[in-house]
């Protein structure tokens, strides 16, 4: 991975030099955007309320009293939109109080674009695809709930029209490799008494296709997507049941990177029952768009999967018996149900300011290919691949980073655990989510969110009684207009609460002050 980071950085530096020489002035200092932010949260209860800490790219805390000072400097790629080449970079740091770490490098990246292709090196916050960033409960695979992972990422960032399709088909996507950064936190959280990993590798890839013509009035379009990710490599430490910790050296190198890209292989110690190396997961996604002059409606679905049984809804089950128990003898498959799903609808009223944005979502994750897992053996040839155990893994610490799940925060993040184990305690649930927002005044906007959830734990560790929870948020922001003394400043106030046994009874208030603008470091050229 170090070689990959070095190669990517060298490529960026070389092209930055060529880019600067080709310009009359220094473009790398043109259009710099600065942002200063201060946030304080005061709450009471078992934890900080859900919607005061979730979907903030991991820059948040469950502690009752917390806060941070944050500063960033960015040059967005959009500044070079009209050029063949584009350059962007950014640094975003925070000093935090009662977070998982005191000094946080939230973002640090450099990127270069040629035509539609973008190469990015470093850690950067990426938005969710096919969902609203402010009102949705979150994507199930590539969400915005955890800290960014440092990575080398090659992307077709914006939709590119496929030649000869006459504007009706466009595609975009990315491939990325990186490394997790929460080794120290894992050791502190587990006290090195339960499972943790060191130097785990990260891989993600995604592809999206849009069917619809933007060059003529055609208000209907369809977007289809596949997001996949994997955690692999590194070293795992887990209890042996006798008071000792087993050190597992996972597979590494180019072979592991290829196994992550093409989900295949198996863990180092696996022999007969091999599935795929690492923690492999993903989502099938779809969104139907109806976009008219005065209103917009989007209807979308997000089906999460952890293995082949939930990805393709079938498994091979034609093994022989007796001495042929491990031989594929029959054309026989097990068919699984399509039950687990996130369904959503997004409505925008373009001519109504006071309430112009509405999101409704329903999540169901209880099925997970069924409650039974049984692999073939000499006595029983049947193969049933149930108990998928979403966001958890028996070697790696699951789909989390710094204690927050990387996907949808309605899966109970490991930070909520008080037993020092890094696991998602509740991944079988159903939930109803409502989000709404508007702009009642020119410089003011608001959002309101309400979520009901009923959790059942996991198949292996179910709750004795189902646990319910209601999470609420009311948040408003006001931006002071220019050129008043406070021009450029935004003040945001959020009130939130949780009620129920799943996350406890909590209430909280969060105040955020933001100042942003352009930092012009260019001097005017002498005539």
Tab-separated table of C-alpha atoms in Angstrom, residues 66-510:
chain	number	residue	atom	x	y	z
A	66	UNK	CA	-18.254	17.618	23.683
A	67	UNK	CA	-17.019	20.131	21.137
A	68	UNK	CA	-14.353	21.066	18.641
A	69	UNK	CA	-12.533	23.887	16.884
A	70	UNK	CA	-12.069	23.224	13.186
A	71	UNK	CA	-10.210	24.917	10.352
A	72	UNK	CA	-9.937	23.977	6.698
A	73	UNK	CA	-8.401	25.302	3.504
A	74	UNK	CA	-9.610	23.898	0.182
A	75	UNK	CA	-9.111	24.409	-3.521
A	76	UNK	CA	-12.017	22.606	-5.237
A	77	UNK	CA	-11.621	20.892	-8.590
A	78	UNK	CA	-14.671	22.801	-9.836
A	79	UNK	CA	-12.492	25.911	-10.308
A	80	UNK	CA	-10.946	24.245	-13.357
A	81	UNK	CA	-14.204	22.977	-14.799
A	82	UNK	CA	-13.631	24.631	-18.181
A	83	UNK	CA	-10.080	23.301	-18.534
A	84	UNK	CA	-8.860	19.911	-19.704
A	85	UNK	CA	-6.733	19.607	-16.546
A	86	UNK	CA	-7.896	20.331	-13.022
A	87	UNK	CA	-6.174	20.477	-9.638
A	88	UNK	CA	-7.621	20.383	-6.151
A	89	UNK	CA	-6.345	19.918	-2.623
A	90	UNK	CA	-7.409	20.444	0.940
A	91	UNK	CA	-6.447	20.292	4.582
A	92	UNK	CA	-9.065	20.067	7.326
A	93	UNK	CA	-8.061	19.710	10.982
A	94	UNK	CA	-9.822	19.921	14.335
A	95	UNK	CA	-8.962	20.174	18.012
A	96	UNK	CA	-11.618	18.132	19.799
A	97	UNK	CA	-12.878	17.787	23.357
A	98	UNK	CA	-14.163	14.382	24.542
A	99	UNK	CA	-13.914	12.756	21.114
A	100	UNK	CA	-12.165	9.475	20.295
A	101	UNK	CA	-9.028	11.576	19.721
A	102	UNK	CA	-8.038	15.111	20.640
A	103	UNK	CA	-6.233	16.116	17.448
A	104	UNK	CA	-8.119	15.135	14.301
A	105	UNK	CA	-6.863	15.331	10.725
A	106	UNK	CA	-10.294	15.052	9.156
A	107	UNK	CA	-9.193	15.640	5.563
A	108	UNK	CA	-5.808	15.910	3.865
A	109	UNK	CA	-5.754	15.258	0.144
A	110	UNK	CA	-4.549	16.292	-3.282
A	111	UNK	CA	-6.207	15.434	-6.563
A	112	UNK	CA	-5.774	15.940	-10.275
A	113	UNK	CA	-8.344	15.657	-13.038
A	114	UNK	CA	-7.815	15.003	-16.729
A	115	UNK	CA	-11.024	15.310	-18.740
A	116	UNK	CA	-13.504	13.288	-16.618
A	117	UNK	CA	-10.998	11.107	-14.748
A	118	UNK	CA	-9.923	12.097	-11.213
A	119	UNK	CA	-7.031	10.692	-9.167
A	120	UNK	CA	-7.159	11.516	-5.439
A	121	UNK	CA	-4.547	10.680	-2.801
A	122	UNK	CA	-5.326	11.125	0.895
A	123	UNK	CA	-8.369	11.281	3.146
A	124	UNK	CA	-11.401	13.164	1.861
A	125	UNK	CA	-15.092	13.337	2.741
A	126	UNK	CA	-17.177	11.894	-0.094
A	127	UNK	CA	-20.943	12.403	-0.322
A	128	UNK	CA	-23.493	9.601	-0.520
A	129	UNK	CA	-24.751	8.591	-3.928
A	130	UNK	CA	-28.447	8.518	-4.879
A	131	UNK	CA	-29.572	9.929	-1.502
A	132	UNK	CA	-30.025	13.342	0.077
A	133	UNK	CA	-27.091	14.400	2.244
A	134	UNK	CA	-29.078	16.275	4.913
A	135	UNK	CA	-32.374	14.439	5.317
A	136	UNK	CA	-31.664	10.775	4.558
A	137	UNK	CA	-30.856	8.345	7.376
A	138	UNK	CA	-27.803	7.280	5.365
A	139	UNK	CA	-26.480	4.813	2.796
A	140	UNK	CA	-25.965	1.225	3.903
A	141	UNK	CA	-22.526	0.696	2.331
A	142	UNK	CA	-20.697	3.933	1.477
A	143	UNK	CA	-22.248	6.254	4.037
A	144	UNK	CA	-21.164	9.489	5.720
A	145	UNK	CA	-21.181	8.328	9.347
A	146	UNK	CA	-17.487	7.497	9.934
A	147	UNK	CA	-14.167	9.251	9.513
A	148	UNK	CA	-12.690	9.254	5.988
A	149	UNK	CA	-10.194	6.506	5.170
A	150	UNK	CA	-6.850	7.607	3.627
A	151	UNK	CA	-6.772	6.075	0.164
A	152	UNK	CA	-5.689	6.224	-3.446
A	153	UNK	CA	-8.863	6.663	-5.492
A	154	UNK	CA	-9.350	6.685	-9.259
A	155	UNK	CA	-12.791	7.933	-10.233
A	156	UNK	CA	-15.060	8.908	-13.059
A	157	UNK	CA	-16.576	11.408	-10.662
A	158	UNK	CA	-19.374	12.835	-12.810
A	159	UNK	CA	-21.674	11.115	-15.239
A	160	UNK	CA	-20.011	10.574	-18.614
A	161	UNK	CA	-22.186	10.039	-21.666
A	162	UNK	CA	-21.498	6.725	-23.355
A	163	UNK	CA	-20.603	7.310	-27.035
A	164	UNK	CA	-23.199	6.341	-29.624
A	165	UNK	CA	-25.971	6.260	-26.979
A	166	UNK	CA	-27.188	9.700	-28.159
A	167	UNK	CA	-27.162	11.083	-24.608
A	168	UNK	CA	-29.441	8.412	-23.164
A	169	UNK	CA	-26.874	6.431	-21.135
A	170	UNK	CA	-24.268	7.877	-18.756
A	171	UNK	CA	-21.911	6.147	-16.316
A	172	UNK	CA	-19.680	7.033	-13.366
A	173	UNK	CA	-17.832	5.172	-10.617
A	174	UNK	CA	-14.593	4.694	-8.708
A	175	UNK	CA	-11.972	2.223	-7.467
A	176	UNK	CA	-10.031	2.881	-4.251
A	177	UNK	CA	-7.506	1.235	-1.931
A	178	UNK	CA	-6.575	2.572	1.492
A	179	UNK	CA	-5.651	1.800	5.081
A	180	UNK	CA	-7.676	2.132	8.286
A	181	UNK	CA	-6.305	4.556	10.893
A	182	UNK	CA	-8.003	3.492	14.128
A	183	UNK	CA	-5.411	0.999	15.456
A	184	UNK	CA	-4.742	2.974	18.628
A	185	UNK	CA	-8.434	3.525	19.316
A	186	UNK	CA	-9.137	-0.200	18.904
A	187	UNK	CA	-6.456	-1.093	21.456
A	188	UNK	CA	-7.750	1.484	23.938
A	189	UNK	CA	-11.388	0.492	23.478
A	190	UNK	CA	-10.812	-3.262	23.825
A	191	UNK	CA	-8.004	-2.980	26.417
A	192	UNK	CA	-6.486	-5.687	24.177
A	193	UNK	CA	-8.861	-8.211	25.755
A	194	UNK	CA	-11.263	-8.702	22.838
A	195	UNK	CA	-10.866	-8.842	19.059
A	196	UNK	CA	-9.070	-5.974	17.324
A	197	UNK	CA	-7.026	-5.464	14.168
A	198	UNK	CA	-3.929	-3.553	13.180
A	199	UNK	CA	-3.034	-2.120	9.765
A	200	UNK	CA	-6.231	-3.367	8.147
A	201	UNK	CA	-6.575	-2.494	4.469
A	202	UNK	CA	-9.594	-0.888	2.825
A	203	UNK	CA	-11.002	-1.309	-0.662
A	204	UNK	CA	-14.087	0.178	-2.272
A	205	UNK	CA	-15.482	0.300	-5.762
A	206	UNK	CA	-18.736	1.477	-7.252
A	207	UNK	CA	-20.413	1.852	-10.603
A	208	UNK	CA	-23.550	3.812	-11.526
A	209	UNK	CA	-25.509	4.033	-14.761
A	210	UNK	CA	-28.056	6.709	-15.601
A	211	UNK	CA	-30.693	6.152	-18.280
A	212	UNK	CA	-32.220	9.431	-19.425
A	213	UNK	CA	-31.459	12.300	-21.758
A	214	UNK	CA	-30.500	15.613	-20.162
A	215	UNK	CA	-30.189	17.407	-23.522
A	216	UNK	CA	-33.895	17.434	-24.229
A	217	UNK	CA	-36.958	17.821	-22.029
A	218	UNK	CA	-37.280	14.316	-20.662
A	219	UNK	CA	-38.252	14.517	-16.976
A	220	UNK	CA	-37.937	10.781	-16.265
A	221	UNK	CA	-34.578	9.113	-15.600
A	222	UNK	CA	-33.419	5.924	-13.922
A	223	UNK	CA	-30.176	5.433	-11.997
A	224	UNK	CA	-28.783	1.983	-11.181
A	225	UNK	CA	-25.760	1.347	-8.983
A	226	UNK	CA	-23.561	-1.244	-7.317
A	227	UNK	CA	-21.377	-0.323	-4.343
A	228	UNK	CA	-18.877	-2.833	-2.938
A	229	UNK	CA	-16.235	-2.676	-0.229
A	230	UNK	CA	-13.833	-4.915	1.630
A	231	UNK	CA	-11.634	-4.903	4.730
A	232	UNK	CA	-8.654	-7.220	4.384
A	233	UNK	CA	-5.026	-7.777	5.357
A	234	UNK	CA	-3.450	-6.505	8.562
A	235	UNK	CA	-3.035	-8.447	11.804
A	236	UNK	CA	-5.917	-9.683	13.928
A	237	UNK	CA	-5.827	-10.373	17.654
A	238	UNK	CA	-8.678	-12.355	19.193
A	239	UNK	CA	-9.275	-14.310	22.430
A	240	UNK	CA	-8.684	-18.070	22.374
A	241	UNK	CA	-11.219	-18.768	25.137
A	242	UNK	CA	-8.503	-19.614	27.666
A	243	UNK	CA	-7.506	-16.084	28.627
A	244	UNK	CA	-4.924	-15.608	25.880
A	245	UNK	CA	-4.924	-13.641	22.625
A	246	UNK	CA	-4.308	-15.354	19.289
A	247	UNK	CA	-2.249	-13.414	16.749
A	248	UNK	CA	-3.537	-13.999	13.200
A	249	UNK	CA	-1.328	-12.689	10.412
A	250	UNK	CA	-3.750	-12.130	7.561
A	251	UNK	CA	-2.766	-12.409	3.933
A	252	UNK	CA	-1.158	-9.352	2.393
A	253	UNK	CA	0.321	-8.090	-0.840
A	254	UNK	CA	-0.843	-7.875	-4.435
A	255	UNK	CA	-2.731	-11.178	-4.263
A	256	UNK	CA	-4.869	-9.867	-1.404
A	257	UNK	CA	-5.552	-6.642	-3.279
A	258	UNK	CA	-6.738	-8.660	-6.277
A	259	UNK	CA	-8.845	-10.885	-4.016
A	260	UNK	CA	-10.493	-7.743	-2.665
A	261	UNK	CA	-11.224	-6.443	-6.159
A	262	UNK	CA	-12.540	-9.792	-7.422
A	263	UNK	CA	-14.125	-11.211	-4.230
A	264	UNK	CA	-12.431	-14.592	-4.053
A	265	UNK	CA	-9.920	-16.703	-2.140
A	266	UNK	CA	-10.367	-17.141	1.594
A	267	UNK	CA	-8.716	-16.487	4.912
A	268	UNK	CA	-5.183	-17.747	5.402
A	269	UNK	CA	-6.136	-20.603	7.716
A	270	UNK	CA	-9.264	-21.688	5.802
A	271	UNK	CA	-9.064	-24.958	3.864
A	272	UNK	CA	-12.380	-26.541	2.825
A	273	UNK	CA	-14.926	-23.840	3.595
A	274	UNK	CA	-13.530	-20.920	1.629
A	275	UNK	CA	-15.754	-18.012	0.614
A	276	UNK	CA	-13.850	-14.781	-0.025
A	277	UNK	CA	-10.875	-13.142	1.619
A	278	UNK	CA	-11.675	-10.352	4.075
A	279	UNK	CA	-14.941	-8.717	5.052
A	280	UNK	CA	-16.782	-8.285	1.741
A	281	UNK	CA	-20.015	-6.290	1.564
A	282	UNK	CA	-22.000	-3.990	-0.687
A	283	UNK	CA	-25.327	-2.648	-1.937
A	284	UNK	CA	-27.493	-2.867	-5.019
A	285	UNK	CA	-29.007	0.580	-5.584
A	286	UNK	CA	-31.658	2.121	-7.819
A	287	UNK	CA	-33.349	5.504	-8.099
A	288	UNK	CA	-36.210	6.692	-10.327
A	289	UNK	CA	-36.249	10.474	-10.927
A	290	UNK	CA	-39.261	12.556	-12.001
A	291	UNK	CA	-38.047	16.129	-12.524
A	292	UNK	CA	-40.564	18.787	-13.582
A	293	UNK	CA	-40.517	22.598	-13.522
A	294	UNK	CA	-42.228	23.015	-10.157
A	295	UNK	CA	-41.533	19.714	-8.417
A	296	UNK	CA	-39.183	16.759	-8.245
A	297	UNK	CA	-39.798	13.218	-6.965
A	298	UNK	CA	-37.158	10.567	-6.454
A	299	UNK	CA	-37.957	6.979	-5.469
A	300	UNK	CA	-35.004	4.816	-4.448
A	301	UNK	CA	-33.958	1.436	-3.052
A	302	UNK	CA	-30.774	0.199	-1.336
A	303	UNK	CA	-30.344	-3.579	-0.819
A	304	UNK	CA	-27.388	-4.428	1.424
A	305	UNK	CA	-25.459	-7.720	1.218
A	306	UNK	CA	-22.598	-9.369	3.105
A	307	UNK	CA	-21.962	-12.406	0.885
A	308	UNK	CA	-23.146	-14.270	-2.194
A	309	UNK	CA	-26.393	-15.468	-0.603
A	310	UNK	CA	-27.712	-11.932	-0.123
A	311	UNK	CA	-25.964	-10.497	-3.186
A	312	UNK	CA	-27.376	-12.925	-5.763
A	313	UNK	CA	-30.225	-14.406	-3.646
A	314	UNK	CA	-29.077	-17.964	-4.342
A	315	UNK	CA	-26.435	-20.459	-3.237
A	316	UNK	CA	-25.129	-23.696	-4.693
A	317	UNK	CA	-26.601	-26.745	-2.913
A	318	UNK	CA	-25.844	-29.718	-5.144
A	319	UNK	CA	-23.088	-31.482	-3.217
A	320	UNK	CA	-22.934	-35.264	-3.029
A	321	UNK	CA	-23.074	-37.448	0.078
A	322	UNK	CA	-20.746	-39.903	1.786
A	323	UNK	CA	-17.275	-39.848	0.275
A	324	UNK	CA	-18.533	-37.368	-2.334
A	325	UNK	CA	-19.793	-34.877	0.239
A	326	UNK	CA	-17.482	-32.145	-1.116
A	327	UNK	CA	-18.102	-32.813	-4.805
A	328	UNK	CA	-20.492	-30.757	-6.942
A	329	UNK	CA	-22.768	-33.402	-8.436
A	330	UNK	CA	-26.158	-31.773	-9.041
A	331	UNK	CA	-27.565	-28.646	-10.664
A	332	UNK	CA	-29.251	-27.508	-7.447
A	333	UNK	CA	-29.470	-24.110	-5.781
A	334	UNK	CA	-31.034	-22.532	-2.697
A	335	UNK	CA	-33.133	-19.457	-3.464
A	336	UNK	CA	-33.251	-16.693	-0.836
A	337	UNK	CA	-35.922	-14.051	-0.398
A	338	UNK	CA	-35.542	-10.367	-1.203
A	339	UNK	CA	-36.680	-9.006	2.143
A	340	UNK	CA	-33.903	-6.767	3.448
A	341	UNK	CA	-34.247	-3.383	1.830
A	342	UNK	CA	-34.052	0.345	2.318
A	343	UNK	CA	-36.893	2.051	0.427
A	344	UNK	CA	-37.130	5.819	0.158
A	345	UNK	CA	-38.888	8.730	-1.496
A	346	UNK	CA	-37.655	12.315	-1.848
A	347	UNK	CA	-39.963	15.205	-2.791
A	348	UNK	CA	-38.835	18.727	-3.675
A	349	UNK	CA	-41.328	21.575	-4.121
A	350	UNK	CA	-39.398	24.146	-6.143
A	351	UNK	CA	-41.838	27.020	-5.636
A	352	UNK	CA	-42.518	26.560	-1.916
A	353	UNK	CA	-39.905	27.962	0.451
A	354	UNK	CA	-41.246	27.293	3.916
A	355	UNK	CA	-41.301	23.500	3.357
A	356	UNK	CA	-39.687	22.473	0.099
A	357	UNK	CA	-37.933	19.202	0.859
A	358	UNK	CA	-39.347	15.940	2.216
A	359	UNK	CA	-37.730	12.500	2.631
A	360	UNK	CA	-39.446	9.286	3.736
A	361	UNK	CA	-37.528	6.034	4.293
A	362	UNK	CA	-38.249	2.494	5.448
A	363	UNK	CA	-35.483	0.065	6.444
A	364	UNK	CA	-35.814	-3.670	7.039
A	365	UNK	CA	-32.754	-5.820	7.904
A	366	UNK	CA	-34.181	-8.744	9.880
A	367	UNK	CA	-33.889	-11.503	7.252
A	368	UNK	CA	-30.131	-11.703	6.484
A	369	UNK	CA	-30.606	-14.890	4.367
A	370	UNK	CA	-32.411	-16.628	7.212
A	371	UNK	CA	-31.584	-17.769	10.761
A	372	UNK	CA	-29.869	-21.048	9.817
A	373	UNK	CA	-26.272	-21.470	8.715
A	374	UNK	CA	-25.134	-24.966	7.819
A	375	UNK	CA	-22.308	-25.917	5.498
A	376	UNK	CA	-21.999	-29.335	3.895
A	377	UNK	CA	-20.226	-32.208	5.657
A	378	UNK	CA	-20.023	-35.976	5.296
A	379	UNK	CA	-23.297	-36.519	7.159
A	380	UNK	CA	-25.395	-33.599	5.861
A	381	UNK	CA	-24.761	-32.440	2.267
A	382	UNK	CA	-27.147	-29.466	2.453
A	383	UNK	CA	-25.664	-25.998	2.251
A	384	UNK	CA	-27.612	-23.055	3.736
A	385	UNK	CA	-25.814	-19.706	3.911
A	386	UNK	CA	-27.872	-17.761	6.440
A	387	UNK	CA	-26.974	-15.604	9.463
A	388	UNK	CA	-25.157	-13.033	7.336
A	389	UNK	CA	-24.567	-10.866	10.440
A	390	UNK	CA	-24.508	-7.454	8.740
A	391	UNK	CA	-21.552	-5.138	9.528
A	392	UNK	CA	-19.837	-7.879	11.622
A	393	UNK	CA	-17.044	-10.297	10.711
A	394	UNK	CA	-15.337	-13.130	12.529
A	395	UNK	CA	-11.770	-12.032	11.637
A	396	UNK	CA	-11.999	-8.283	11.052
A	397	UNK	CA	-13.751	-5.768	13.310
A	398	UNK	CA	-16.598	-5.195	10.882
A	399	UNK	CA	-17.799	-2.253	8.837
A	400	UNK	CA	-16.672	0.480	11.234
A	401	UNK	CA	-13.952	3.113	11.596
A	402	UNK	CA	-13.077	4.757	14.909
A	403	UNK	CA	-16.114	3.088	16.480
A	404	UNK	CA	-18.705	4.489	14.060
A	405	UNK	CA	-20.296	2.279	11.401
A	406	UNK	CA	-19.230	3.361	7.918
A	407	UNK	CA	-22.727	2.848	6.538
A	408	UNK	CA	-26.138	3.686	7.974
A	409	UNK	CA	-26.066	4.851	11.646
A	410	UNK	CA	-29.287	2.999	12.508
A	411	UNK	CA	-27.029	-0.043	12.787
A	412	UNK	CA	-25.846	0.358	16.389
A	413	UNK	CA	-22.220	1.534	16.221
A	414	UNK	CA	-19.563	-0.153	18.402
A	415	UNK	CA	-19.089	3.133	20.288
A	416	UNK	CA	-22.368	2.386	22.081
A	417	UNK	CA	-20.948	-0.825	23.583
A	418	UNK	CA	-19.860	-0.702	27.227
A	419	UNK	CA	-18.191	-4.148	27.279
A	420	UNK	CA	-15.088	-3.246	25.242
A	421	UNK	CA	-16.053	-5.346	22.208
A	422	UNK	CA	-15.939	-3.931	18.695
A	423	UNK	CA	-19.104	-5.302	17.154
A	424	UNK	CA	-22.486	-4.104	15.910
A	425	UNK	CA	-24.827	-5.264	18.656
A	426	UNK	CA	-28.043	-4.501	16.776
A	427	UNK	CA	-28.150	-5.232	13.036
A	428	UNK	CA	-31.621	-6.831	12.810
A	429	UNK	CA	-34.240	-4.108	12.882
A	430	UNK	CA	-36.893	-2.233	11.010
A	431	UNK	CA	-37.225	1.533	11.011
A	432	UNK	CA	-39.309	4.416	9.663
A	433	UNK	CA	-37.557	7.718	8.992
A	434	UNK	CA	-38.881	11.188	8.136
A	435	UNK	CA	-36.856	14.220	7.154
A	436	UNK	CA	-38.126	17.613	6.057
A	437	UNK	CA	-36.612	21.012	5.451
A	438	UNK	CA	-37.137	24.433	3.975
A	439	UNK	CA	-35.959	28.019	3.619
A	440	UNK	CA	-38.544	30.275	5.290
A	441	UNK	CA	-36.281	33.298	4.793
A	442	UNK	CA	-33.574	34.205	2.305
A	443	UNK	CA	-30.712	33.592	4.743
A	444	UNK	CA	-32.318	30.924	6.893
A	445	UNK	CA	-32.885	27.201	6.488
A	446	UNK	CA	-33.980	24.383	8.748
A	447	UNK	CA	-34.404	20.629	8.900
A	448	UNK	CA	-36.492	18.321	11.057
A	449	UNK	CA	-35.901	14.576	11.404
A	450	UNK	CA	-37.853	11.847	13.188
A	451	UNK	CA	-36.966	8.152	13.286
A	452	UNK	CA	-38.713	5.172	14.824
A	453	UNK	CA	-36.707	1.957	15.136
A	454	UNK	CA	-37.383	-1.492	16.572
A	455	UNK	CA	-34.263	-3.587	17.130
A	456	UNK	CA	-33.885	-7.328	17.671
A	457	UNK	CA	-30.102	-7.605	18.228
A	458	UNK	CA	-28.359	-10.223	16.069
A	459	UNK	CA	-29.178	-13.834	15.240
A	460	UNK	CA	-26.409	-15.089	17.526
A	461	UNK	CA	-27.079	-12.604	20.318
A	462	UNK	CA	-30.732	-11.566	20.133
A	463	UNK	CA	-32.266	-9.157	22.591
A	464	UNK	CA	-34.381	-10.877	25.232
A	465	UNK	CA	-37.093	-8.355	24.369
A	466	UNK	CA	-37.146	-6.181	21.221
A	467	UNK	CA	-35.912	-2.662	21.903
A	468	UNK	CA	-37.653	0.386	20.484
A	469	UNK	CA	-36.356	3.873	19.976
A	470	UNK	CA	-37.544	7.265	18.718
A	471	UNK	CA	-34.925	9.839	17.667
A	472	UNK	CA	-35.822	13.472	16.935
A	473	UNK	CA	-33.973	16.504	15.610
A	474	UNK	CA	-34.895	20.145	14.959
A	475	UNK	CA	-32.104	22.279	13.508
A	476	UNK	CA	-32.023	25.786	12.061
A	477	UNK	CA	-29.225	27.843	10.525
A	478	UNK	CA	-28.980	31.564	9.807
A	479	UNK	CA	-26.309	33.133	7.581
A	480	UNK	CA	-25.610	36.816	8.183
A	481	UNK	CA	-25.700	38.726	4.879
A	482	UNK	CA	-22.859	40.799	3.497
A	483	UNK	CA	-21.564	43.402	4.135
A	484	UNK	CA	-22.785	43.522	7.738
A	485	UNK	CA	-20.179	43.191	10.504
A	486	UNK	CA	-21.133	39.517	10.825
A	487	UNK	CA	-21.235	38.910	7.073
A	488	UNK	CA	-19.769	35.525	6.207
A	489	UNK	CA	-20.826	34.006	9.544
A	490	UNK	CA	-23.437	31.282	9.994
A	491	UNK	CA	-24.965	30.243	13.294
A	492	UNK	CA	-26.649	26.855	13.590
A	493	UNK	CA	-28.684	25.557	16.524
A	494	UNK	CA	-29.857	21.967	16.903
A	495	UNK	CA	-32.141	20.368	19.475
A	496	UNK	CA	-32.396	16.551	19.605
A	497	UNK	CA	-33.712	13.739	21.757
A	498	UNK	CA	-33.838	9.927	21.945
A	499	UNK	CA	-36.540	7.934	23.704
A	500	UNK	CA	-36.406	4.192	24.260
A	501	UNK	CA	-34.359	1.193	25.321
A	502	UNK	CA	-32.195	0.937	22.184
A	503	UNK	CA	-30.160	4.125	22.666
A	504	UNK	CA	-31.521	5.296	26.000
A	505	UNK	CA	-33.384	8.442	26.943
A	506	UNK	CA	-31.294	11.413	25.834
A	507	UNK	CA	-31.745	15.051	25.032
A	508	UNK	CA	-29.226	17.587	23.798
A	509	UNK	CA	-28.514	20.979	22.312
A	510	UNK	CA	-25.778	21.728	19.763
